[in-house]
PDB file of C-alpha atoms in Angstrom:
ATOM      1  CA  UNK A   1      -0.023   0.052  -0.123  1.00 73.00           C
ATOM      2  CA  UNK A   2       2.983   2.261   0.675  1.00 89.00           C
ATOM      3  CA  UNK A   3       3.977   1.787  -2.848  1.00 92.00           C
ATOM      4  CA  UNK A   4       0.457   2.846  -4.238  1.00 90.00           C
ATOM      5  CA  UNK A   5       0.449   5.762  -1.969  1.00 94.00           C
ATOM      6  CA  UNK A   6       4.001   6.770  -3.374  1.00 94.00           C
ATOM      7  CA  UNK A   7       2.379   6.174  -7.192  1.00 93.00           C
ATOM      8  CA  UNK A   8      -0.428   8.702  -6.160  1.00 93.00           C
ATOM      9  CA  UNK A   9       2.050  11.227  -5.254  1.00 93.00           C
ATOM     10  CA  UNK A  10       3.754  10.845  -8.262  1.00 93.00           C
ATOM     11  CA  UNK A  11       0.494  11.395 -10.140  1.00 91.00           C
ATOM     12  CA  UNK A  12      -0.377  14.432  -8.236  1.00 87.00           C
ATOM     13  CA  UNK A  13       3.245  15.723  -8.925  1.00 87.00           C
ATOM     14  CA  UNK A  14       2.803  15.056 -12.655  1.00 89.00           C
ATOM     15  CA  UNK A  15       5.791  12.733 -12.633  1.00 91.00           C
ATOM     16  CA  UNK A  16       5.771   9.997 -15.275  1.00 94.00           C
ATOM     17  CA  UNK A  17       6.493   6.486 -13.993  1.00 96.00           C
ATOM     18  CA  UNK A  18       6.068   2.733 -14.695  1.00 97.00           C
ATOM     19  CA  UNK A  19       4.070   0.406 -12.400  1.00 97.00           C
ATOM     20  CA  UNK A  20       5.621  -3.152 -12.520  1.00 96.00           C
ATOM     21  CA  UNK A  21       3.284  -5.879 -11.179  1.00 96.00           C
ATOM     22  CA  UNK A  22       4.270  -9.447 -11.022  1.00 95.00           C
ATOM     23  CA  UNK A  23       1.298 -11.351 -12.302  1.00 95.00           C
ATOM     24  CA  UNK A  24       2.976 -14.746 -12.712  1.00 93.00           C
ATOM     25  CA  UNK A  25       5.970 -16.380 -11.018  1.00 90.00           C
ATOM     26  CA  UNK A  26       7.376 -19.864 -12.087  1.00 86.00           C
ATOM     27  CA  UNK A  27       9.602 -21.291  -9.535  1.00 82.00           C
ATOM     28  CA  UNK A  28      12.374 -20.782  -8.464  1.00 78.00           C
ATOM     29  CA  UNK A  29      12.023 -16.927  -8.304  1.00 81.00           C
ATOM     30  CA  UNK A  30      12.317 -14.724  -5.352  1.00 85.00           C
ATOM     31  CA  UNK A  31       9.426 -12.394  -6.563  1.00 87.00           C
ATOM     32  CA  UNK A  32       5.866 -13.648  -5.867  1.00 92.00           C
ATOM     33  CA  UNK A  33       2.534 -12.855  -7.656  1.00 94.00           C
ATOM     34  CA  UNK A  34       1.463  -9.440  -6.584  1.00 94.00           C
ATOM     35  CA  UNK A  35       4.882  -7.828  -5.961  1.00 95.00           C
ATOM     36  CA  UNK A  36       5.317  -4.375  -7.285  1.00 96.00           C
ATOM     37  CA  UNK A  37       7.756  -1.708  -8.133  1.00 96.00           C
ATOM     38  CA  UNK A  38       7.938   1.732  -9.684  1.00 97.00           C
ATOM     39  CA  UNK A  39      10.448   2.647 -12.354  1.00 95.00           C
ATOM     40  CA  UNK A  40      11.163   6.367 -12.501  1.00 95.00           C
ATOM     41  CA  UNK A  41      12.503   8.589 -15.306  1.00 92.00           C
ATOM     42  CA  UNK A  42      16.099   8.712 -13.936  1.00 91.00           C
ATOM     43  CA  UNK A  43      16.121   4.829 -13.679  1.00 91.00           C
ATOM     44  CA  UNK A  44      15.893   4.490  -9.923  1.00 92.00           C
ATOM     45  CA  UNK A  45      13.326   1.667  -8.867  1.00 93.00           C
ATOM     46  CA  UNK A  46      11.151   1.529  -5.727  1.00 95.00           C
ATOM     47  CA  UNK A  47       9.756  -1.711  -4.515  1.00 94.00           C
ATOM     48  CA  UNK A  48      10.400  -5.231  -5.467  1.00 94.00           C
ATOM     49  CA  UNK A  49       9.857  -7.417  -8.375  1.00 92.00           C
ATOM     50  CA  UNK A  50      12.538  -9.903  -8.359  1.00 88.00           C
ATOM     51  CA  UNK A  51      16.311 -10.111  -7.907  1.00 85.00           C
ATOM     52  CA  UNK A  52      18.913  -7.873  -9.473  1.00 85.00           C
ATOM     53  CA  UNK A  53      18.794  -9.631 -12.762  1.00 85.00           C
ATOM     54  CA  UNK A  54      15.092  -9.284 -13.218  1.00 89.00           C
ATOM     55  CA  UNK A  55      15.230  -5.758 -11.692  1.00 91.00           C
ATOM     56  CA  UNK A  56      17.749  -4.860 -14.462  1.00 91.00           C
ATOM     57  CA  UNK A  57      15.462  -6.154 -17.080  1.00 92.00           C
ATOM     58  CA  UNK A  58      12.453  -4.444 -15.698  1.00 94.00           C
ATOM     59  CA  UNK A  59      14.315  -1.144 -15.328  1.00 94.00           C
ATOM     60  CA  UNK A  60      15.574  -1.156 -18.824  1.00 93.00           C
ATOM     61  CA  UNK A  61      12.167  -1.971 -20.380  1.00 94.00           C
ATOM     62  CA  UNK A  62      10.294   0.459 -17.931  1.00 94.00           C
ATOM     63  CA  UNK A  63      12.567   3.322 -19.350  1.00 94.00           C
ATOM     64  CA  UNK A  64      11.843   2.394 -22.939  1.00 93.00           C
ATOM     65  CA  UNK A  65       8.142   2.536 -22.272  1.00 94.00           C
ATOM     66  CA  UNK A  66       8.298   5.881 -20.812  1.00 92.00           C
ATOM     67  CA  UNK A  67       9.654   7.145 -24.055  1.00 89.00           C
ATOM     68  CA  UNK A  68       6.506   5.534 -26.052  1.00 88.00           C
ATOM     69  CA  UNK A  69       4.051   5.879 -23.337  1.00 88.00           C
ATOM     70  CA  UNK A  70       3.029   2.349 -23.994  1.00 92.00           C
ATOM     71  CA  UNK A  71       2.314  -0.497 -21.766  1.00 94.00           C
ATOM     72  CA  UNK A  72       3.136  -4.213 -22.104  1.00 94.00           C
ATOM     73  CA  UNK A  73       3.274  -7.611 -20.376  1.00 95.00           C
ATOM     74  CA  UNK A  74       7.056  -8.450 -19.894  1.00 94.00           C
ATOM     75  CA  UNK A  75       8.066 -12.170 -19.841  1.00 92.00           C
ATOM     76  CA  UNK A  76      11.687 -12.779 -18.265  1.00 89.00           C
ATOM     77  CA  UNK A  77      12.784 -16.339 -18.800  1.00 88.00           C
ATOM     78  CA  UNK A  78      16.296 -17.999 -18.514  1.00 84.00           C
ATOM     79  CA  UNK A  79      15.565 -20.124 -21.560  1.00 76.00           C
ATOM     80  CA  UNK A  80      15.521 -19.116 -25.187  1.00 66.00           C
ATOM     81  CA  UNK A  81      11.681 -18.960 -25.236  1.00 64.00           C
ATOM     82  CA  UNK A  82      10.657 -17.310 -28.488  1.00 64.00           C
ATOM     83  CA  UNK A  83       7.184 -16.256 -27.444  1.00 65.00           C
ATOM     84  CA  UNK A  84       6.018 -13.499 -29.848  1.00 69.00           C
ATOM     85  CA  UNK A  85       2.334 -13.113 -28.861  1.00 75.00           C
ATOM     86  CA  UNK A  86       0.824  -9.567 -29.315  1.00 74.00           C
ATOM     87  CA  UNK A  87       1.228  -7.508 -26.288  1.00 77.00           C
ATOM     88  CA  UNK A  88       3.911  -9.706 -24.956  1.00 86.00           C
ATOM     89  CA  UNK A  89       7.597  -8.902 -24.758  1.00 88.00           C
ATOM     90  CA  UNK A  90       9.801 -11.697 -23.912  1.00 89.00           C
ATOM     91  CA  UNK A  91      13.464 -11.180 -22.818  1.00 87.00           C
ATOM     92  CA  UNK A  92      15.857 -14.109 -22.274  1.00 85.00           C
ATOM     93  CA  UNK A  93      17.937 -13.391 -19.117  1.00 79.00           C
ATOM     94  CA  UNK A  94      20.645 -16.310 -18.716  1.00 78.00           C
ATOM     95  CA  UNK A  95      21.496 -14.999 -15.413  1.00 72.00           C
ATOM     96  CA  UNK A  96      18.083 -15.934 -13.585  1.00 67.00           C
ATOM     97  CA  UNK A  97      17.925 -18.736 -11.011  1.00 67.00           C
ATOM     98  CA  UNK A  98      15.834 -21.021 -13.080  1.00 71.00           C
ATOM     99  CA  UNK A  99      12.087 -19.487 -12.958  1.00 80.00           C
ATOM    100  CA  UNK A 100      10.338 -17.301 -15.384  1.00 88.00           C
ATOM    101  CA  UNK A 101       8.367 -13.924 -14.528  1.00 91.00           C
ATOM    102  CA  UNK A 102       5.629 -12.189 -16.182  1.00 94.00           C
ATOM    103  CA  UNK A 103       5.373  -8.673 -15.065  1.00 96.00           C
ATOM    104  CA  UNK A 104       2.750  -6.128 -16.355  1.00 97.00           C
ATOM    105  CA  UNK A 105       4.586  -2.827 -17.065  1.00 97.00           C
ATOM    106  CA  UNK A 106       1.824   0.088 -16.732  1.00 96.00           C
ATOM    107  CA  UNK A 107       3.110   3.367 -18.058  1.00 95.00           C
ATOM    108  CA  UNK A 108       1.636   6.283 -16.263  1.00 93.00           C
ATOM    109  CA  UNK A 109       2.014   9.421 -18.296  1.00 91.00           C
ATOM    110  CA  UNK A 110       0.185  12.473 -17.017  1.00 90.00           C
ATOM    111  CA  UNK A 111      -2.202  14.410 -19.337  1.00 89.00           C
ATOM    112  CA  UNK A 112      -1.054  17.248 -21.432  1.00 89.00           C
ATOM    113  CA  UNK A 113      -1.587  20.430 -19.311  1.00 90.00           C
ATOM    114  CA  UNK A 114      -3.205  23.428 -20.616  1.00 92.00           C
ATOM    115  CA  UNK A 115      -2.505  26.404 -18.198  1.00 93.00           C
ATOM    116  CA  UNK A 116      -4.847  29.279 -18.644  1.00 94.00           C
ATOM    117  CA  UNK A 117      -4.411  32.889 -17.066  1.00 92.00           C
ATOM    118  CA  UNK A 118      -7.444  35.018 -16.736  1.00 89.00           C
ATOM    119  CA  UNK A 119     -11.002  35.118 -15.254  1.00 87.00           C
ATOM    120  CA  UNK A 120     -12.767  35.882 -18.602  1.00 87.00           C
ATOM    121  CA  UNK A 121     -15.587  33.496 -19.790  1.00 92.00           C
ATOM    122  CA  UNK A 122     -13.100  32.131 -22.414  1.00 92.00           C
ATOM    123  CA  UNK A 123     -10.748  31.155 -19.694  1.00 91.00           C
ATOM    124  CA  UNK A 124     -13.220  29.096 -17.768  1.00 92.00           C
ATOM    125  CA  UNK A 125     -14.402  27.449 -20.945  1.00 94.00           C
ATOM    126  CA  UNK A 126     -10.912  26.616 -21.930  1.00 93.00           C
ATOM    127  CA  UNK A 127     -10.670  24.610 -18.592  1.00 93.00           C
ATOM    128  CA  UNK A 128     -13.799  22.709 -19.327  1.00 93.00           C
ATOM    129  CA  UNK A 129     -12.973  22.106 -23.153  1.00 93.00           C
ATOM    130  CA  UNK A 130      -9.457  20.696 -22.134  1.00 92.00           C
ATOM    131  CA  UNK A 131     -10.812  18.224 -19.426  1.00 92.00           C
ATOM    132  CA  UNK A 132     -13.469  17.233 -21.946  1.00 91.00           C
ATOM    133  CA  UNK A 133     -10.785  15.821 -24.322  1.00 89.00           C
ATOM    134  CA  UNK A 134      -8.823  14.209 -21.637  1.00 90.00           C
ATOM    135  CA  UNK A 135      -6.263  16.954 -21.058  1.00 91.00           C
ATOM    136  CA  UNK A 136      -5.747  18.726 -17.828  1.00 91.00           C
ATOM    137  CA  UNK A 137      -7.172  22.247 -17.585  1.00 90.00           C
ATOM    138  CA  UNK A 138      -5.787  24.683 -14.901  1.00 88.00           C
ATOM    139  CA  UNK A 139      -6.535  28.164 -14.354  1.00 88.00           C
ATOM    140  CA  UNK A 140      -3.943  30.338 -12.224  1.00 83.00           C
ATOM    141  CA  UNK A 141      -2.014  33.397 -11.555  1.00 79.00           C
ATOM    142  CA  UNK A 142       1.141  34.544 -13.539  1.00 69.00           C
ATOM    143  CA  UNK A 143       3.300  33.556 -10.471  1.00 71.00           C
ATOM    144  CA  UNK A 144       2.588  29.980 -10.715  1.00 79.00           C
ATOM    145  CA  UNK A 145       3.236  28.969 -14.467  1.00 81.00           C
ATOM    146  CA  UNK A 146       4.088  25.187 -14.425  1.00 82.00           C
ATOM    147  CA  UNK A 147       7.225  24.124 -15.986  1.00 78.00           C
ATOM    148  CA  UNK A 148       5.488  21.149 -17.832  1.00 84.00           C
ATOM    149  CA  UNK A 149       2.598  23.030 -19.500  1.00 88.00           C
ATOM    150  CA  UNK A 150       1.650  21.853 -22.991  1.00 88.00           C
ATOM    151  CA  UNK A 151       0.100  25.084 -23.737  1.00 91.00           C
ATOM    152  CA  UNK A 152      -0.459  28.605 -22.049  1.00 94.00           C
ATOM    153  CA  UNK A 153      -3.494  30.553 -23.024  1.00 94.00           C
ATOM    154  CA  UNK A 154      -3.737  34.153 -21.713  1.00 93.00           C
ATOM    155  CA  UNK A 155      -7.402  35.455 -21.439  1.00 91.00           C
ATOM    156  CA  UNK A 156      -7.193  37.995 -18.936  1.00 87.00           C
ATOM    157  CA  UNK A 157      -8.396  41.256 -20.936  1.00 83.00           C
ATOM    158  CA  UNK A 158      -5.316  43.259 -20.008  1.00 79.00           C
ATOM    159  CA  UNK A 159      -4.230  41.879 -16.635  1.00 86.00           C
ATOM    160  CA  UNK A 160      -0.611  40.417 -16.476  1.00 85.00           C
ATOM    161  CA  UNK A 161      -0.768  39.630 -20.085  1.00 89.00           C
ATOM    162  CA  UNK A 162       3.021  40.729 -20.728  1.00 91.00           C
ATOM    163  CA  UNK A 163       4.318  39.017 -17.668  1.00 90.00           C
ATOM    164  CA  UNK A 164       2.712  35.742 -18.491  1.00 92.00           C
ATOM    165  CA  UNK A 165       3.462  35.724 -22.287  1.00 93.00           C
ATOM    166  CA  UNK A 166       7.211  36.595 -21.479  1.00 92.00           C
ATOM    167  CA  UNK A 167       7.393  33.926 -18.951  1.00 91.00           C
ATOM    168  CA  UNK A 168       5.697  31.242 -21.088  1.00 91.00           C
ATOM    169  CA  UNK A 169       8.238  32.258 -23.928  1.00 92.00           C
ATOM    170  CA  UNK A 170      11.254  32.059 -21.740  1.00 90.00           C
ATOM    171  CA  UNK A 171       9.990  28.802 -20.230  1.00 89.00           C
ATOM    172  CA  UNK A 172       9.862  27.286 -23.828  1.00 89.00           C
ATOM    173  CA  UNK A 173       6.216  26.412 -23.486  1.00 91.00           C
ATOM    174  CA  UNK A 174       5.055  24.632 -26.900  1.00 90.00           C
ATOM    175  CA  UNK A 175       2.150  26.397 -27.468  1.00 92.00           C
ATOM    176  CA  UNK A 176       1.220  30.006 -26.247  1.00 94.00           C
ATOM    177  CA  UNK A 177      -1.863  32.132 -27.152  1.00 93.00           C
ATOM    178  CA  UNK A 178      -3.439  35.399 -26.505  1.00 93.00           C
ATOM    179  CA  UNK A 179      -7.192  35.670 -26.454  1.00 91.00           C
ATOM    180  CA  UNK A 180      -7.771  39.376 -28.160  1.00 89.00           C
ATOM    181  CA  UNK A 181      -8.964  41.180 -31.134  1.00 89.00           C
ATOM    182  CA  UNK A 182      -6.270  41.842 -33.871  1.00 91.00           C
ATOM    183  CA  UNK A 183      -5.651  45.224 -33.086  1.00 92.00           C
ATOM    184  CA  UNK A 184      -5.007  44.889 -29.303  1.00 91.00           C
ATOM    185  CA  UNK A 185      -3.058  41.721 -29.881  1.00 91.00           C
ATOM    186  CA  UNK A 186      -0.656  43.586 -32.056  1.00 93.00           C
ATOM    187  CA  UNK A 187      -0.438  46.085 -29.375  1.00 92.00           C
ATOM    188  CA  UNK A 188       0.259  43.744 -26.571  1.00 92.00           C
ATOM    189  CA  UNK A 189       2.955  42.168 -28.774  1.00 93.00           C
ATOM    190  CA  UNK A 190       4.767  45.481 -29.415  1.00 93.00           C
ATOM    191  CA  UNK A 191       4.900  45.778 -25.459  1.00 92.00           C
ATOM    192  CA  UNK A 192       6.791  42.585 -25.085  1.00 93.00           C
ATOM    193  CA  UNK A 193      10.502  42.917 -24.603  1.00 91.00           C
ATOM    194  CA  UNK A 194      11.235  39.767 -26.939  1.00 91.00           C
ATOM    195  CA  UNK A 195      12.979  39.242 -30.188  1.00 92.00           C
ATOM    196  CA  UNK A 196      10.729  39.119 -33.589  1.00 92.00           C
ATOM    197  CA  UNK A 197      11.372  35.334 -33.483  1.00 93.00           C
ATOM    198  CA  UNK A 198      10.200  34.855 -29.709  1.00 93.00           C
ATOM    199  CA  UNK A 199       7.223  36.940 -30.610  1.00 92.00           C
ATOM    200  CA  UNK A 200       6.363  34.683 -33.470  1.00 92.00           C
ATOM    201  CA  UNK A 201       5.888  31.794 -31.260  1.00 92.00           C
ATOM    202  CA  UNK A 202       2.936  33.743 -29.621  1.00 93.00           C
ATOM    203  CA  UNK A 203      -0.524  32.833 -31.341  1.00 93.00           C
ATOM    204  CA  UNK A 204      -2.456  36.031 -31.508  1.00 88.00           C
ATOM    205  CA  UNK A 205      -5.217  36.265 -31.939  1.00 87.00           C
ATOM    206  CA  UNK A 206      -5.544  32.609 -30.417  1.00 88.00           C
ATOM    207  CA  UNK A 207      -7.346  29.983 -32.054  1.00 87.00           C
ATOM    208  CA  UNK A 208      -8.208  28.516 -35.633  1.00 90.00           C
ATOM    209  CA  UNK A 209     -10.724  30.375 -37.706  1.00 87.00           C
ATOM    210  CA  UNK A 210     -13.916  28.120 -37.346  1.00 87.00           C
ATOM    211  CA  UNK A 211     -16.441  31.083 -37.119  1.00 88.00           C
ATOM    212  CA  UNK A 212     -16.352  30.741 -33.239  1.00 85.00           C
ATOM    213  CA  UNK A 213     -18.704  33.317 -31.456  1.00 89.00           C
ATOM    214  CA  UNK A 214     -19.199  32.067 -27.760  1.00 93.00           C
ATOM    215  CA  UNK A 215     -16.740  31.519 -25.252  1.00 92.00           C
ATOM    216  CA  UNK A 216     -17.020  27.614 -25.504  1.00 92.00           C
ATOM    217  CA  UNK A 217     -16.638  27.931 -29.277  1.00 93.00           C
ATOM    218  CA  UNK A 218     -13.473  30.121 -28.947  1.00 93.00           C
ATOM    219  CA  UNK A 219     -12.148  27.632 -26.443  1.00 93.00           C
ATOM    220  CA  UNK A 220     -12.771  24.892 -28.858  1.00 94.00           C
ATOM    221  CA  UNK A 221     -10.966  26.592 -31.701  1.00 93.00           C
ATOM    222  CA  UNK A 222      -7.907  27.441 -29.431  1.00 93.00           C
ATOM    223  CA  UNK A 223      -7.613  23.700 -28.508  1.00 92.00           C
ATOM    224  CA  UNK A 224      -8.208  22.647 -32.004  1.00 92.00           C
ATOM    225  CA  UNK A 225      -5.059  24.868 -32.880  1.00 91.00           C
ATOM    226  CA  UNK A 226      -2.917  23.189 -30.234  1.00 89.00           C
ATOM    227  CA  UNK A 227      -3.891  19.750 -31.484  1.00 88.00           C
ATOM    228  CA  UNK A 228      -3.363  20.565 -35.065  1.00 86.00           C
ATOM    229  CA  UNK A 229       0.273  21.716 -34.340  1.00 78.00           C
ATOM    230  CA  UNK A 230       1.181  18.609 -32.762  1.00 68.00           C
ATOM    231  CA  UNK A 231       3.414  16.093 -34.553  1.00 56.00           C
ATOM    232  CA  UNK A 232       1.940  12.842 -35.591  1.00 49.00           C
ATOM    233  CA  UNK A 233       4.108  10.482 -33.456  1.00 41.00           C
ATOM    234  CA  UNK A 234       3.703   8.349 -30.507  1.00 40.00           C
ATOM    235  CA  UNK A 235       7.271   8.454 -28.819  1.00 40.00           C
ATOM    236  CA  UNK A 236       8.152  11.682 -27.436  1.00 40.00           C
ATOM    237  CA  UNK A 237      11.718  12.918 -28.918  1.00 38.00           C
ATOM    238  CA  UNK A 238      14.574  13.443 -26.560  1.00 37.00           C
ATOM    239  CA  UNK A 239      14.287  17.003 -25.364  1.00 36.00           C
ATOM    240  CA  UNK A 240      12.024  19.864 -26.887  1.00 34.00           C
ATOM    241  CA  UNK A 241      11.460  20.466 -30.474  1.00 30.00           C
ATOM    242  CA  UNK A 242      11.021  23.730 -32.217  1.00 34.00           C
ATOM    243  CA  UNK A 243       7.728  25.445 -33.299  1.00 30.00           C
ATOM    244  CA  UNK A 244       5.579  25.465 -35.526  1.00 32.00           C
ATOM    245  CA  UNK A 245       5.573  21.597 -34.892  1.00 31.00           C
ATOM    246  CA  UNK A 246       4.362  20.716 -31.491  1.00 34.00           C
ATOM    247  CA  UNK A 247       4.634  17.417 -29.775  1.00 36.00           C
ATOM    248  CA  UNK A 248       2.262  16.704 -26.753  1.00 37.00           C
ATOM    249  CA  UNK A 249       5.134  16.591 -24.247  1.00 40.00           C
ATOM    250  CA  UNK A 250       5.629  14.302 -21.330  1.00 39.00           C
ATOM    251  CA  UNK A 251       5.522  16.645 -18.216  1.00 43.00           C
ATOM    252  CA  UNK A 252       8.992  15.590 -17.256  1.00 43.00           C
ATOM    253  CA  UNK A 253      10.630  14.749 -20.572  1.00 44.00           C
ATOM    254  CA  UNK A 254      12.332  11.357 -20.771  1.00 50.00           C
ATOM    255  CA  UNK A 255      15.704  11.334 -22.434  1.00 53.00           C
ATOM    256  CA  UNK A 256      16.365   8.438 -24.593  1.00 72.00           C
ATOM    257  CA  UNK A 257      17.523   5.551 -22.595  1.00 83.00           C
ATOM    258  CA  UNK A 258      21.454   5.139 -22.240  1.00 87.00           C
ATOM    259  CA  UNK A 259      22.150   1.344 -22.643  1.00 90.00           C
ATOM    260  CA  UNK A 260      25.327  -0.597 -21.877  1.00 91.00           C
ATOM    261  CA  UNK A 261      26.180  -4.160 -22.599  1.00 91.00           C
ATOM    262  CA  UNK A 262      27.130  -6.588 -19.769  1.00 90.00           C
ATOM    263  CA  UNK A 263      30.375  -7.846 -20.701  1.00 91.00           C
ATOM    264  CA  UNK A 264      29.796 -11.137 -18.717  1.00 91.00           C
ATOM    265  CA  UNK A 265      26.370 -12.192 -20.219  1.00 87.00           C
ATOM    266  CA  UNK A 266      25.835  -9.866 -23.040  1.00 87.00           C
ATOM    267  CA  UNK A 267      22.579  -8.367 -21.483  1.00 86.00           C
ATOM    268  CA  UNK A 268      21.593  -4.833 -22.241  1.00 89.00           C
ATOM    269  CA  UNK A 269      21.669  -2.764 -19.055  1.00 90.00           C
ATOM    270  CA  UNK A 270      20.111   0.632 -18.580  1.00 89.00           C
ATOM    271  CA  UNK A 271      22.796   3.250 -17.292  1.00 90.00           C
ATOM    272  CA  UNK A 272      21.137   4.879 -14.260  1.00 86.00           C
ATOM    273  CA  UNK A 273      22.140   5.495 -10.725  1.00 83.00           C
ATOM    274  CA  UNK A 274      20.743   2.356  -9.434  1.00 81.00           C
ATOM    275  CA  UNK A 275      22.678   0.124 -12.152  1.00 86.00           C
ATOM    276  CA  UNK A 276      25.197  -2.299 -10.893  1.00 89.00           C
ATOM    277  CA  UNK A 277      28.580  -0.858 -11.998  1.00 92.00           C
ATOM    278  CA  UNK A 278      32.299  -1.265 -11.605  1.00 93.00           C
ATOM    279  CA  UNK A 279      35.262   0.982 -12.774  1.00 93.00           C
ATOM    280  CA  UNK A 280      38.216  -0.850 -14.411  1.00 92.00           C
ATOM    281  CA  UNK A 281      41.209   0.978 -15.665  1.00 91.00           C
ATOM    282  CA  UNK A 282      39.200   4.145 -16.064  1.00 92.00           C
ATOM    283  CA  UNK A 283      36.163   2.700 -17.961  1.00 93.00           C
ATOM    284  CA  UNK A 284      32.734   2.040 -16.065  1.00 94.00           C
ATOM    285  CA  UNK A 285      31.130  -1.286 -16.706  1.00 94.00           C
ATOM    286  CA  UNK A 286      27.425  -2.088 -16.097  1.00 92.00           C
ATOM    287  CA  UNK A 287      26.102  -5.344 -15.080  1.00 90.00           C
ATOM    288  CA  UNK A 288      22.633  -7.067 -15.154  1.00 87.00           C
ATOM    289  CA  UNK A 289      23.170  -8.670 -11.794  1.00 84.00           C
ATOM    290  CA  UNK A 290      25.632  -9.148  -8.902  1.00 85.00           C
ATOM    291  CA  UNK A 291      27.006 -12.573 -10.301  1.00 87.00           C
ATOM    292  CA  UNK A 292      28.236 -10.911 -13.464  1.00 91.00           C
ATOM    293  CA  UNK A 293      29.703  -8.005 -11.427  1.00 91.00           C
ATOM    294  CA  UNK A 294      31.597 -10.578  -9.282  1.00 91.00           C
ATOM    295  CA  UNK A 295      32.712 -12.660 -12.103  1.00 92.00           C
ATOM    296  CA  UNK A 296      34.203  -9.394 -13.920  1.00 93.00           C
ATOM    297  CA  UNK A 297      35.872  -8.128 -10.770  1.00 94.00           C
ATOM    298  CA  UNK A 298      37.532 -11.553 -10.175  1.00 93.00           C
ATOM    299  CA  UNK A 299      38.861 -11.678 -13.712  1.00 92.00           C
ATOM    300  CA  UNK A 300      38.393  -8.738 -15.883  1.00 91.00           C
ATOM    301  CA  UNK A 301      41.039  -9.943 -18.598  1.00 91.00           C
ATOM    302  CA  UNK A 302      38.492 -12.605 -19.311  1.00 91.00           C
ATOM    303  CA  UNK A 303      35.835 -10.615 -20.596  1.00 91.00           C
ATOM    304  CA  UNK A 304      37.941  -7.811 -22.432  1.00 89.00           C
TER     305      UNK A 304
END
């Protein structure tokens, strides 16, 4: 239950993670059905889903899933089991003690966040429309601009517009919009102490031209513009990308997984703070389990 409470806190903090749950354990294994662990974006793990060999595999596959946002059933076996059923990923780990584990890896990616500044009817409607399509819509003051916002929409009719727009541009928010007439939008942009290229990133007036009249219709036109600028791909690229292309980002972007080869058993190992490692003659080596690490330390020349 403590682990599930921790997962709830991660959701509240909008931190992506993978929840790994053992759904089947074939003896001999140290993990039991129902054991759980969390894989965080930096590669650290909390909880228990098996020994170091199984943990290494779960860490690597969990980090890869954080790149794609997908979930899968992971089968870890010491034999050359070539099971290619849809939705099942089989990894052969020769270092396992002999049993087979099946672990469901459920990727938890926070919904894209639309941050709205203002009290106008459009601002309130913007929150409702965002939530209606499964995004997270939040209204707030200029001082609480979230770092992981997918879009910032200013609909305050003159209040703190310059401050919020400037902060959003400098925070590299993918989509920034100002709700205003063309004449007033031009006047606001003239006030901004930004370069021409930075000002060009601000959509002013906001939204697509769909003939919107009411506040909900205007909000819909803005969200339609946000979605229309999104690149058509599943896996987020490492880091941010330049506009006008817009990738709906992971709130805490996950970089591409750095992978090392275990020189003892040839398993792929995710390079992370929790990974088993050993420095030899100025080079850092990574291992899937303590057995491989001990074997290397005892006789490095055998594996180099």
